[in-house]
N, CA, C and O atoms as CSV, one atom per row, in Angstrom:
chain,resi,resn,atom,element,x,y,z
A,1,UNK,N,N,-46.669,7.533,-0.622
A,1,UNK,CA,C,-45.440,7.302,0.101
A,1,UNK,C,C,-44.540,6.394,-0.726
A,1,UNK,O,O,-45.000,5.406,-1.299
A,2,UNK,N,N,-43.276,6.727,-0.784
A,2,UNK,CA,C,-42.304,5.935,-1.514
A,2,UNK,C,C,-41.891,4.746,-0.665
A,2,UNK,O,O,-41.600,4.889,0.522
A,3,UNK,N,N,-41.868,3.572,-1.279
A,3,UNK,CA,C,-41.413,2.368,-0.606
A,3,UNK,C,C,-40.290,1.719,-1.398
A,3,UNK,O,O,-40.303,1.717,-2.629
A,4,UNK,N,N,-39.321,1.169,-0.681
A,4,UNK,CA,C,-38.212,0.464,-1.286
A,4,UNK,C,C,-38.119,-0.914,-0.658
A,4,UNK,O,O,-38.156,-1.049,0.565
A,5,UNK,N,N,-38.000,-1.932,-1.489
A,5,UNK,CA,C,-37.926,-3.301,-1.016
A,5,UNK,C,C,-36.701,-3.967,-1.608
A,5,UNK,O,O,-36.578,-4.085,-2.827
A,6,UNK,N,N,-35.787,-4.406,-0.738
A,6,UNK,CA,C,-34.572,-5.083,-1.168
A,6,UNK,C,C,-34.787,-6.592,-1.184
A,6,UNK,O,O,-35.612,-7.126,-0.444
A,7,UNK,N,N,-34.037,-7.256,-2.032
A,7,UNK,CA,C,-34.043,-8.709,-2.077
A,7,UNK,C,C,-32.724,-9.184,-2.666
A,7,UNK,O,O,-31.963,-8.392,-3.222
A,8,UNK,N,N,-32.457,-10.474,-2.542
A,8,UNK,CA,C,-31.282,-11.066,-3.157
A,8,UNK,C,C,-30.166,-11.422,-2.202
A,8,UNK,O,O,-29.188,-12.048,-2.611
A,9,UNK,N,N,-30.282,-11.041,-0.941
A,9,UNK,CA,C,-29.261,-11.386,0.020
A,9,UNK,C,C,-29.292,-12.862,0.359
A,9,UNK,O,O,-30.225,-13.580,-0.002
A,10,UNK,N,N,-28.259,-13.302,1.058
A,10,UNK,CA,C,-28.181,-14.697,1.438
A,10,UNK,C,C,-26.807,-15.067,1.923
A,10,UNK,O,O,-26.005,-14.205,2.282
A,11,UNK,N,N,-26.536,-16.358,1.934
A,11,UNK,CA,C,-25.257,-16.900,2.379
A,11,UNK,C,C,-24.437,-17.313,1.168
A,11,UNK,O,O,-24.928,-18.018,0.286
A,12,UNK,N,N,-23.192,-16.873,1.133
A,12,UNK,CA,C,-22.313,-17.194,0.017
A,12,UNK,C,C,-20.895,-17.379,0.543
A,12,UNK,O,O,-20.511,-16.759,1.535
A,13,UNK,N,N,-20.124,-18.224,-0.115
A,13,UNK,CA,C,-18.734,-18.414,0.262
A,13,UNK,C,C,-17.863,-17.289,-0.272
A,13,UNK,O,O,-18.198,-16.648,-1.268
A,14,UNK,N,N,-16.748,-17.056,0.397
A,14,UNK,CA,C,-15.805,-16.051,-0.065
A,14,UNK,C,C,-15.422,-16.302,-1.517
A,14,UNK,O,O,-15.169,-17.436,-1.923
A,15,UNK,N,N,-15.384,-15.220,-2.290
A,15,UNK,CA,C,-15.101,-15.323,-3.710
A,15,UNK,C,C,-16.330,-15.460,-4.573
A,15,UNK,O,O,-16.244,-15.362,-5.797
A,16,UNK,N,N,-17.468,-15.684,-3.958
A,16,UNK,CA,C,-18.705,-15.838,-4.695
A,16,UNK,C,C,-19.359,-14.516,-5.029
A,16,UNK,O,O,-18.799,-13.446,-4.790
A,17,UNK,N,N,-20.560,-14.607,-5.589
A,17,UNK,CA,C,-21.271,-13.429,-6.066
A,17,UNK,C,C,-22.724,-13.448,-5.616
A,17,UNK,O,O,-23.313,-14.507,-5.400
A,18,UNK,N,N,-23.285,-12.261,-5.482
A,18,UNK,CA,C,-24.700,-12.071,-5.226
A,18,UNK,C,C,-25.171,-10.852,-6.004
A,18,UNK,O,O,-24.395,-9.935,-6.275
A,19,UNK,N,N,-26.435,-10.853,-6.354
A,19,UNK,CA,C,-27.046,-9.707,-7.003
A,19,UNK,C,C,-28.230,-9.244,-6.173
A,19,UNK,O,O,-29.218,-9.963,-6.022
A,20,UNK,N,N,-28.123,-8.044,-5.643
A,20,UNK,CA,C,-29.191,-7.464,-4.860
A,20,UNK,C,C,-30.093,-6.615,-5.744
A,20,UNK,O,O,-29.638,-5.990,-6.702
A,21,UNK,N,N,-31.371,-6.602,-5.409
A,21,UNK,CA,C,-32.337,-5.803,-6.141
A,21,UNK,C,C,-33.064,-4.877,-5.183
A,21,UNK,O,O,-33.288,-5.218,-4.021
A,22,UNK,N,N,-33.425,-3.714,-5.674
A,22,UNK,CA,C,-34.204,-2.753,-4.908
A,22,UNK,C,C,-35.330,-2.258,-5.802
A,22,UNK,O,O,-35.088,-1.583,-6.803
A,23,UNK,N,N,-36.546,-2.593,-5.440
A,23,UNK,CA,C,-37.713,-2.163,-6.195
A,23,UNK,C,C,-38.327,-0.947,-5.509
A,23,UNK,O,O,-38.621,-0.978,-4.314
A,24,UNK,N,N,-38.516,0.108,-6.266
A,24,UNK,CA,C,-39.073,1.348,-5.753
A,24,UNK,C,C,-40.519,1.458,-6.206
A,24,UNK,O,O,-40.807,1.347,-7.398
A,25,UNK,N,N,-41.419,1.673,-5.274
A,25,UNK,CA,C,-42.834,1.803,-5.591
A,25,UNK,C,C,-43.383,3.093,-5.003
A,25,UNK,O,O,-42.743,3.732,-4.168
A,26,UNK,N,N,-44.562,3.463,-5.444
A,26,UNK,CA,C,-45.185,4.706,-5.019
A,26,UNK,C,C,-44.963,5.810,-6.037
A,26,UNK,O,O,-45.891,6.536,-6.393
A,27,UNK,N,N,-43.745,5.932,-6.497
A,27,UNK,CA,C,-43.346,6.828,-7.569
A,27,UNK,C,C,-42.441,6.052,-8.509
A,27,UNK,O,O,-41.872,5.032,-8.120
A,28,UNK,N,N,-42.303,6.516,-9.725
A,28,UNK,CA,C,-41.388,5.860,-10.646
A,28,UNK,C,C,-39.957,6.131,-10.226
A,28,UNK,O,O,-39.630,7.220,-9.753
A,29,UNK,N,N,-39.111,5.136,-10.404
A,29,UNK,CA,C,-37.751,5.204,-9.886
A,29,UNK,C,C,-36.913,6.271,-10.575
A,29,UNK,O,O,-35.902,6.702,-10.020
A,30,UNK,N,N,-37.299,6.705,-11.758
A,30,UNK,CA,C,-36.509,7.708,-12.464
A,30,UNK,C,C,-36.575,9.075,-11.806
A,30,UNK,O,O,-35.858,9.985,-12.223
A,31,UNK,N,N,-37.408,9.249,-10.799
A,31,UNK,CA,C,-37.455,10.490,-10.045
A,31,UNK,C,C,-36.381,10.574,-8.970
A,31,UNK,O,O,-36.239,11.608,-8.317
A,32,UNK,N,N,-35.615,9.486,-8.778
A,32,UNK,CA,C,-34.759,9.393,-7.613
A,32,UNK,C,C,-33.333,8.987,-7.947
A,32,UNK,O,O,-33.082,8.175,-8.839
A,33,UNK,N,N,-32.407,9.582,-7.197
A,33,UNK,CA,C,-31.082,9.016,-7.065
A,33,UNK,C,C,-31.197,7.877,-6.050
A,33,UNK,O,O,-31.919,8.002,-5.061
A,34,UNK,N,N,-30.506,6.791,-6.283
A,34,UNK,CA,C,-30.598,5.634,-5.406
A,34,UNK,C,C,-29.212,5.207,-4.958
A,34,UNK,O,O,-28.273,5.157,-5.752
A,35,UNK,N,N,-29.100,4.903,-3.678
A,35,UNK,CA,C,-27.846,4.436,-3.132
A,35,UNK,C,C,-28.006,3.132,-2.383
A,35,UNK,O,O,-29.097,2.775,-1.938
A,36,UNK,N,N,-26.890,2.424,-2.254
A,36,UNK,CA,C,-26.811,1.229,-1.422
A,36,UNK,C,C,-25.894,1.521,-0.241
A,36,UNK,O,O,-24.829,2.121,-0.391
A,37,UNK,N,N,-26.328,1.087,0.922
A,37,UNK,CA,C,-25.565,1.229,2.149
A,37,UNK,C,C,-25.512,-0.125,2.837
A,37,UNK,O,O,-26.299,-1.019,2.527
A,38,UNK,N,N,-24.589,-0.270,3.763
A,38,UNK,CA,C,-24.526,-1.517,4.502
A,38,UNK,C,C,-24.147,-1.256,5.950
A,38,UNK,O,O,-23.508,-0.255,6.273
A,39,UNK,N,N,-24.551,-2.168,6.805
A,39,UNK,CA,C,-24.223,-2.068,8.212
A,39,UNK,C,C,-23.819,-3.444,8.724
A,39,UNK,O,O,-24.629,-4.370,8.763
A,40,UNK,N,N,-22.567,-3.561,9.112
A,40,UNK,CA,C,-22.042,-4.796,9.663
A,40,UNK,C,C,-22.297,-4.834,11.166
A,40,UNK,O,O,-22.476,-3.787,11.787
A,41,UNK,N,N,-22.314,-6.026,11.756
A,41,UNK,CA,C,-22.546,-6.126,13.197
A,41,UNK,C,C,-21.557,-5.289,13.999
A,41,UNK,O,O,-20.345,-5.398,13.813
A,42,UNK,N,N,-22.079,-4.460,14.887
A,42,UNK,CA,C,-21.242,-3.643,15.741
A,42,UNK,C,C,-20.603,-2.448,15.078
A,42,UNK,O,O,-19.773,-1.778,15.693
A,43,UNK,N,N,-20.966,-2.157,13.834
A,43,UNK,CA,C,-20.365,-1.051,13.112
A,43,UNK,C,C,-21.425,-0.062,12.651
A,43,UNK,O,O,-22.617,-0.368,12.621
A,44,UNK,N,N,-20.961,1.131,12.291
A,44,UNK,CA,C,-21.845,2.155,11.760
A,44,UNK,C,C,-22.245,1.825,10.328
A,44,UNK,O,O,-21.524,1.128,9.614
A,45,UNK,N,N,-23.381,2.327,9.926
A,45,UNK,CA,C,-23.811,2.190,8.545
A,45,UNK,C,C,-22.845,2.943,7.635
A,45,UNK,O,O,-22.419,4.051,7.962
A,46,UNK,N,N,-22.502,2.350,6.504
A,46,UNK,CA,C,-21.573,2.978,5.591
A,46,UNK,C,C,-22.104,2.965,4.165
A,46,UNK,O,O,-22.915,2.120,3.786
A,47,UNK,N,N,-21.631,3.913,3.400
A,47,UNK,CA,C,-22.000,4.030,2.002
A,47,UNK,C,C,-21.318,2.950,1.181
A,47,UNK,O,O,-20.145,2.644,1.396
A,48,UNK,N,N,-22.054,2.374,0.240
A,48,UNK,CA,C,-21.493,1.371,-0.653
A,48,UNK,C,C,-21.415,1.864,-2.099
A,48,UNK,O,O,-20.344,1.851,-2.706
A,49,UNK,N,N,-22.543,2.295,-2.642
A,49,UNK,CA,C,-22.585,2.725,-4.036
A,49,UNK,C,C,-23.836,3.553,-4.276
A,49,UNK,O,O,-24.803,3.463,-3.519
A,50,UNK,N,N,-23.817,4.355,-5.326
A,50,UNK,CA,C,-24.999,5.132,-5.685
A,50,UNK,C,C,-25.041,5.339,-7.187
A,50,UNK,O,O,-24.041,5.171,-7.884
A,51,UNK,N,N,-26.217,5.706,-7.670
A,51,UNK,CA,C,-26.412,5.928,-9.090
A,51,UNK,C,C,-27.376,7.088,-9.270
A,51,UNK,O,O,-28.366,7.197,-8.545
A,52,UNK,N,N,-27.092,7.947,-10.229
A,52,UNK,CA,C,-27.936,9.104,-10.477
A,52,UNK,C,C,-29.236,8.683,-11.154
A,52,UNK,O,O,-29.382,7.537,-11.580
A,53,UNK,N,N,-30.160,9.601,-11.246
A,53,UNK,CA,C,-31.521,9.235,-11.661
A,53,UNK,C,C,-31.610,8.681,-13.072
A,53,UNK,O,O,-32.484,7.862,-13.357
A,54,UNK,N,N,-30.723,9.114,-13.961
A,54,UNK,CA,C,-30.709,8.564,-15.315
A,54,UNK,C,C,-29.651,7.480,-15.494
A,54,UNK,O,O,-29.547,6.884,-16.567
A,55,UNK,N,N,-28.873,7.224,-14.461
A,55,UNK,CA,C,-27.850,6.203,-14.532
A,55,UNK,C,C,-26.562,6.642,-15.183
A,55,UNK,O,O,-25.701,5.809,-15.465
A,56,UNK,N,N,-26.405,7.935,-15.430
A,56,UNK,CA,C,-25.204,8.430,-16.089
A,56,UNK,C,C,-24.001,8.402,-15.156
A,56,UNK,O,O,-22.884,8.120,-15.588
A,57,UNK,N,N,-24.226,8.693,-13.884
A,57,UNK,CA,C,-23.147,8.783,-12.919
A,57,UNK,C,C,-23.295,7.693,-11.868
A,57,UNK,O,O,-24.393,7.436,-11.375
A,58,UNK,N,N,-22.187,7.060,-11.532
A,58,UNK,CA,C,-22.152,6.077,-10.464
A,58,UNK,C,C,-20.987,6.381,-9.538
A,58,UNK,O,O,-19.978,6.952,-9.951
A,59,UNK,N,N,-21.143,5.992,-8.285
A,59,UNK,CA,C,-20.133,6.244,-7.275
A,59,UNK,C,C,-19.994,5.006,-6.401
A,59,UNK,O,O,-20.971,4.305,-6.138
A,60,UNK,N,N,-18.756,4.742,-5.952
A,60,UNK,CA,C,-18.484,3.571,-5.148
A,60,UNK,C,C,-17.555,3.911,-3.998
A,60,UNK,O,O,-16.668,4.756,-4.123
A,61,UNK,N,N,-17.770,3.247,-2.890
A,61,UNK,CA,C,-16.786,3.295,-1.824
A,61,UNK,C,C,-15.507,2.616,-2.305
A,61,UNK,O,O,-15.560,1.686,-3.110
A,62,UNK,N,N,-14.366,3.077,-1.817
A,62,UNK,CA,C,-13.090,2.567,-2.297
A,62,UNK,C,C,-12.969,1.047,-2.153
A,62,UNK,O,O,-12.427,0.380,-3.034
A,63,UNK,N,N,-13.466,0.511,-1.063
A,63,UNK,CA,C,-13.340,-0.918,-0.820
A,63,UNK,C,C,-14.182,-1.771,-1.762
A,63,UNK,O,O,-14.001,-2.987,-1.828
A,64,UNK,N,N,-15.089,-1.148,-2.482
A,64,UNK,CA,C,-15.977,-1.875,-3.372
A,64,UNK,C,C,-15.682,-1.662,-4.858
A,64,UNK,O,O,-16.222,-2.370,-5.708
A,65,UNK,N,N,-14.839,-0.704,-5.164
A,65,UNK,CA,C,-14.496,-0.437,-6.561
A,65,UNK,C,C,-13.855,-1.667,-7.194
A,65,UNK,O,O,-12.957,-2.285,-6.621
A,66,UNK,N,N,-14.330,-2.006,-8.379
A,66,UNK,CA,C,-13.809,-3.157,-9.085
A,66,UNK,C,C,-14.475,-4.461,-8.716
A,66,UNK,O,O,-14.300,-5.458,-9.417
A,67,UNK,N,N,-15.238,-4.485,-7.631
A,67,UNK,CA,C,-15.941,-5.692,-7.204
A,67,UNK,C,C,-17.454,-5.555,-7.298
A,67,UNK,O,O,-18.147,-6.507,-7.655
A,68,UNK,N,N,-17.962,-4.374,-6.977
A,68,UNK,CA,C,-19.398,-4.136,-6.988
A,68,UNK,C,C,-19.773,-3.266,-8.184
A,68,UNK,O,O,-19.006,-2.397,-8.598
A,69,UNK,N,N,-20.954,-3.510,-8.728
A,69,UNK,CA,C,-21.466,-2.710,-9.827
A,69,UNK,C,C,-22.919,-2.344,-9.552
A,69,UNK,O,O,-23.754,-3.217,-9.317
A,70,UNK,N,N,-23.214,-1.056,-9.583
A,70,UNK,CA,C,-24.580,-0.598,-9.418
A,70,UNK,C,C,-25.155,-0.271,-10.792
A,70,UNK,O,O,-24.464,0.282,-11.648
A,71,UNK,N,N,-26.411,-0.613,-10.993
A,71,UNK,CA,C,-27.081,-0.335,-12.251
A,71,UNK,C,C,-28.560,-0.121,-11.978
A,71,UNK,O,O,-29.046,-0.377,-10.877
A,72,UNK,N,N,-29.265,0.351,-12.994
A,72,UNK,CA,C,-30.695,0.557,-12.806
A,72,UNK,C,C,-31.446,0.262,-14.089
A,72,UNK,O,O,-30.923,0.436,-15.190
A,73,UNK,N,N,-32.671,-0.182,-13.930
A,73,UNK,CA,C,-33.592,-0.407,-15.027
A,73,UNK,C,C,-34.854,0.356,-14.669
A,73,UNK,O,O,-35.724,-0.158,-13.965
A,74,UNK,N,N,-34.950,1.574,-15.153
A,74,UNK,CA,C,-36.057,2.436,-14.760
A,74,UNK,C,C,-37.408,1.908,-15.236
A,74,UNK,O,O,-38.432,2.172,-14.607
A,75,UNK,N,N,-37.417,1.169,-16.336
A,75,UNK,CA,C,-38.659,0.584,-16.819
A,75,UNK,C,C,-39.227,-0.425,-15.828
A,75,UNK,O,O,-40.438,-0.644,-15.790
A,76,UNK,N,N,-38.359,-1.040,-15.024
A,76,UNK,CA,C,-38.781,-2.000,-14.011
A,76,UNK,C,C,-38.788,-1.408,-12.611
A,76,UNK,O,O,-39.036,-2.121,-11.639
A,77,UNK,N,N,-38.521,-0.121,-12.496
A,77,UNK,CA,C,-38.453,0.552,-11.199
A,77,UNK,C,C,-37.480,-0.147,-10.250
A,77,UNK,O,O,-37.746,-0.263,-9.054
A,78,UNK,N,N,-36.364,-0.605,-10.786
A,78,UNK,CA,C,-35.447,-1.431,-10.016
A,78,UNK,C,C,-34.009,-0.952,-10.147
A,78,UNK,O,O,-33.558,-0.573,-11.228
A,79,UNK,N,N,-33.300,-0.976,-9.026
A,79,UNK,CA,C,-31.870,-0.717,-8.975
A,79,UNK,C,C,-31.188,-1.976,-8.468
A,79,UNK,O,O,-31.689,-2.638,-7.559
A,80,UNK,N,N,-30.047,-2.305,-9.054
A,80,UNK,CA,C,-29.333,-3.524,-8.724
A,80,UNK,C,C,-27.962,-3.222,-8.140
A,80,UNK,O,O,-27.363,-2.182,-8.414
A,81,UNK,N,N,-27.486,-4.147,-7.336
A,81,UNK,CA,C,-26.109,-4.124,-6.883
A,81,UNK,C,C,-25.523,-5.510,-7.121
A,81,UNK,O,O,-25.838,-6.461,-6.405
A,82,UNK,N,N,-24.671,-5.614,-8.129
A,82,UNK,CA,C,-23.977,-6.857,-8.415
A,82,UNK,C,C,-22.703,-6.899,-7.588
A,82,UNK,O,O,-21.854,-6.015,-7.701
A,83,UNK,N,N,-22.570,-7.916,-6.763
A,83,UNK,CA,C,-21.442,-8.038,-5.863
A,83,UNK,C,C,-20.637,-9.270,-6.240
A,83,UNK,O,O,-21.135,-10.393,-6.162
A,84,UNK,N,N,-19.400,-9.060,-6.647
A,84,UNK,CA,C,-18.498,-10.136,-7.025
A,84,UNK,C,C,-17.306,-10.173,-6.080
A,84,UNK,O,O,-17.045,-9.219,-5.347
A,85,UNK,N,N,-16.593,-11.285,-6.109
A,85,UNK,CA,C,-15.393,-11.455,-5.283
A,85,UNK,C,C,-15.665,-11.093,-3.831
A,85,UNK,O,O,-14.907,-10.349,-3.209
A,86,UNK,N,N,-16.736,-11.621,-3.313
A,86,UNK,CA,C,-17.156,-11.265,-1.963
A,86,UNK,C,C,-16.159,-11.757,-0.917
A,86,UNK,O,O,-15.548,-12.817,-1.056
A,87,UNK,N,N,-16.019,-10.961,0.118
A,87,UNK,CA,C,-15.114,-11.238,1.222
A,87,UNK,C,C,-15.912,-11.337,2.513
A,87,UNK,O,O,-17.006,-10.781,2.604
A,88,UNK,N,N,-15.381,-12.037,3.513
A,88,UNK,CA,C,-16.077,-12.074,4.800
A,88,UNK,C,C,-16.357,-10.680,5.362
A,88,UNK,O,O,-17.351,-10.486,6.062
A,89,UNK,N,N,-15.499,-9.719,5.067
A,89,UNK,CA,C,-15.694,-8.356,5.532
A,89,UNK,C,C,-16.923,-7.688,4.917
A,89,UNK,O,O,-17.371,-6.651,5.405
A,90,UNK,N,N,-17.466,-8.268,3.859
A,90,UNK,CA,C,-18.663,-7.731,3.229
A,90,UNK,C,C,-19.942,-8.153,3.951
A,90,UNK,O,O,-21.027,-7.686,3.605
A,91,UNK,N,N,-19.830,-9.012,4.928
A,91,UNK,CA,C,-20.996,-9.458,5.684
A,91,UNK,C,C,-21.666,-8.269,6.355
A,91,UNK,O,O,-21.034,-7.546,7.125
A,92,UNK,N,N,-22.937,-8.069,6.065
A,92,UNK,CA,C,-23.667,-6.921,6.584
A,92,UNK,C,C,-25.114,-7.015,6.129
A,92,UNK,O,O,-25.467,-7.842,5.288
A,93,UNK,N,N,-25.936,-6.159,6.696
A,93,UNK,CA,C,-27.264,-5.931,6.164
A,93,UNK,C,C,-27.153,-4.804,5.146
A,93,UNK,O,O,-26.621,-3.736,5.447
A,94,UNK,N,N,-27.650,-5.044,3.960
A,94,UNK,CA,C,-27.561,-4.072,2.883
A,94,UNK,C,C,-28.902,-3.381,2.690
A,94,UNK,O,O,-29.945,-4.030,2.605
A,95,UNK,N,N,-28.859,-2.059,2.622
A,95,UNK,CA,C,-30.047,-1.241,2.481
A,95,UNK,C,C,-29.978,-0.422,1.199
A,95,UNK,O,O,-28.909,0.056,0.820
A,96,UNK,N,N,-31.104,-0.262,0.540
A,96,UNK,CA,C,-31.173,0.725,-0.519
A,96,UNK,C,C,-31.914,1.948,-0.007
A,96,UNK,O,O,-32.751,1.855,0.891
A,97,UNK,N,N,-31.598,3.083,-0.585
A,97,UNK,CA,C,-32.186,4.343,-0.166
A,97,UNK,C,C,-32.346,5.247,-1.376
A,97,UNK,O,O,-31.649,5.088,-2.378
A,98,UNK,N,N,-33.269,6.196,-1.277
A,98,UNK,CA,C,-33.562,7.074,-2.396
A,98,UNK,C,C,-33.696,8.516,-1.940
A,98,UNK,O,O,-34.131,8.795,-0.822
A,99,UNK,N,N,-33.316,9.423,-2.821
A,99,UNK,CA,C,-33.575,10.838,-2.619
A,99,UNK,C,C,-34.085,11.430,-3.919
A,99,UNK,O,O,-33.672,11.025,-5.006
A,100,UNK,N,N,-34.970,12.374,-3.799
A,100,UNK,CA,C,-35.567,12.995,-4.970
A,100,UNK,C,C,-34.496,13.695,-5.798
A,100,UNK,O,O,-33.634,14.383,-5.251
A,101,UNK,N,N,-34.549,13.522,-7.099
A,101,UNK,CA,C,-33.541,14.126,-7.968
A,101,UNK,C,C,-33.584,15.649,-7.965
A,101,UNK,O,O,-32.628,16.293,-8.397
A,102,UNK,N,N,-34.667,16.229,-7.489
A,102,UNK,CA,C,-34.778,17.675,-7.392
A,102,UNK,C,C,-34.334,18.204,-6.032
A,102,UNK,O,O,-34.329,19.416,-5.816
A,103,UNK,N,N,-33.966,17.327,-5.125
A,103,UNK,CA,C,-33.562,17.731,-3.793
A,103,UNK,C,C,-32.307,18.590,-3.841
A,103,UNK,O,O,-31.403,18.350,-4.641
A,104,UNK,N,N,-32.267,19.587,-2.977
A,104,UNK,CA,C,-31.092,20.447,-2.876
A,104,UNK,C,C,-30.112,19.955,-1.815
A,104,UNK,O,O,-29.065,20.567,-1.609
A,105,UNK,N,N,-30.442,18.864,-1.147
A,105,UNK,CA,C,-29.575,18.282,-0.144
A,105,UNK,C,C,-29.027,16.950,-0.641
A,105,UNK,O,O,-29.474,16.423,-1.660
A,106,UNK,N,N,-28.059,16.415,0.087
A,106,UNK,CA,C,-27.486,15.122,-0.247
A,106,UNK,C,C,-28.043,13.999,0.618
A,106,UNK,O,O,-27.556,12.870,0.546
A,107,UNK,N,N,-29.041,14.284,1.425
A,107,UNK,CA,C,-29.608,13.296,2.324
A,107,UNK,C,C,-30.556,12.363,1.588
A,107,UNK,O,O,-31.289,12.772,0.688
A,108,UNK,N,N,-30.521,11.100,1.993
A,108,UNK,CA,C,-31.455,10.106,1.473
A,108,UNK,C,C,-32.671,10.051,2.387
A,108,UNK,O,O,-32.544,9.855,3.596
A,109,UNK,N,N,-33.839,10.226,1.802
A,109,UNK,CA,C,-35.067,10.395,2.569
A,109,UNK,C,C,-35.867,9.116,2.740
A,109,UNK,O,O,-36.679,9.019,3.660
A,110,UNK,N,N,-35.657,8.141,1.883
A,110,UNK,CA,C,-36.447,6.917,1.897
A,110,UNK,C,C,-35.531,5.715,1.980
A,110,UNK,O,O,-34.520,5.638,1.282
A,111,UNK,N,N,-35.896,4.777,2.841
A,111,UNK,CA,C,-35.052,3.614,3.109
A,111,UNK,C,C,-35.849,2.326,3.069
A,111,UNK,O,O,-37.015,2.290,3.460
A,112,UNK,N,N,-35.208,1.267,2.593
A,112,UNK,CA,C,-35.792,-0.049,2.660
A,112,UNK,C,C,-35.499,-0.715,3.992
A,112,UNK,O,O,-34.831,-0.141,4.852
A,113,UNK,N,N,-36.005,-1.935,4.158
A,113,UNK,CA,C,-35.828,-2.668,5.405
A,113,UNK,C,C,-34.510,-3.426,5.467
A,113,UNK,O,O,-34.102,-3.857,6.546
A,114,UNK,N,N,-33.848,-3.594,4.353
A,114,UNK,CA,C,-32.562,-4.251,4.317
A,114,UNK,C,C,-32.657,-5.720,3.951
A,114,UNK,O,O,-33.677,-6.370,4.179
A,115,UNK,N,N,-31.579,-6.231,3.378
A,115,UNK,CA,C,-31.455,-7.651,3.081
A,115,UNK,C,C,-30.087,-8.120,3.571
A,115,UNK,O,O,-29.072,-7.516,3.225
A,116,UNK,N,N,-30.044,-9.177,4.362
A,116,UNK,CA,C,-28.769,-9.601,4.946
A,116,UNK,C,C,-27.906,-10.388,3.969
A,116,UNK,O,O,-28.398,-11.203,3.188
A,117,UNK,N,N,-26.610,-10.122,4.036
A,117,UNK,CA,C,-25.614,-10.836,3.250
A,117,UNK,C,C,-24.580,-11.403,4.210
A,117,UNK,O,O,-24.008,-10.672,5.019
A,118,UNK,N,N,-24.344,-12.693,4.120
A,118,UNK,CA,C,-23.340,-13.351,4.945
A,118,UNK,C,C,-22.338,-14.047,4.041
A,118,UNK,O,O,-22.710,-14.863,3.196
A,119,UNK,N,N,-21.067,-13.721,4.224
A,119,UNK,CA,C,-19.996,-14.305,3.422
A,119,UNK,C,C,-19.134,-15.155,4.337
A,119,UNK,O,O,-18.533,-14.644,5.281
A,120,UNK,N,N,-19.071,-16.434,4.064
A,120,UNK,CA,C,-18.286,-17.348,4.873
A,120,UNK,C,C,-16.889,-17.517,4.289
A,120,UNK,O,O,-16.695,-17.400,3.079
A,121,UNK,N,N,-15.922,-17.791,5.152
A,121,UNK,CA,C,-14.545,-17.956,4.720
A,121,UNK,C,C,-14.245,-19.397,4.373
A,121,UNK,O,O,-13.121,-19.718,3.987
């Protein structure tokens, strides 16, 4: 069974930075496309960023372009989300998710438990 464990969340002031990590176990991370999602209190879960299995392609939600950077180190089975210029609106629980690179669908099949991020004004 594939497991994903997020870490790196915490409390930060507006304008600050955090680096989230997602470690994939059970299978090597190079088998998967990996995405980051977030869910703010009272809101639906939304897409934040994703990266293809070799790291060639990356995608970002419009509100995160220029502030967030997704990367991966397949040798460490880890995907990162570097978050800069954080805003109070970024406060949410952040989840990483994975889908098999051979999948014919766009659905993410494996999810972590999430790591909370709180940005104070």
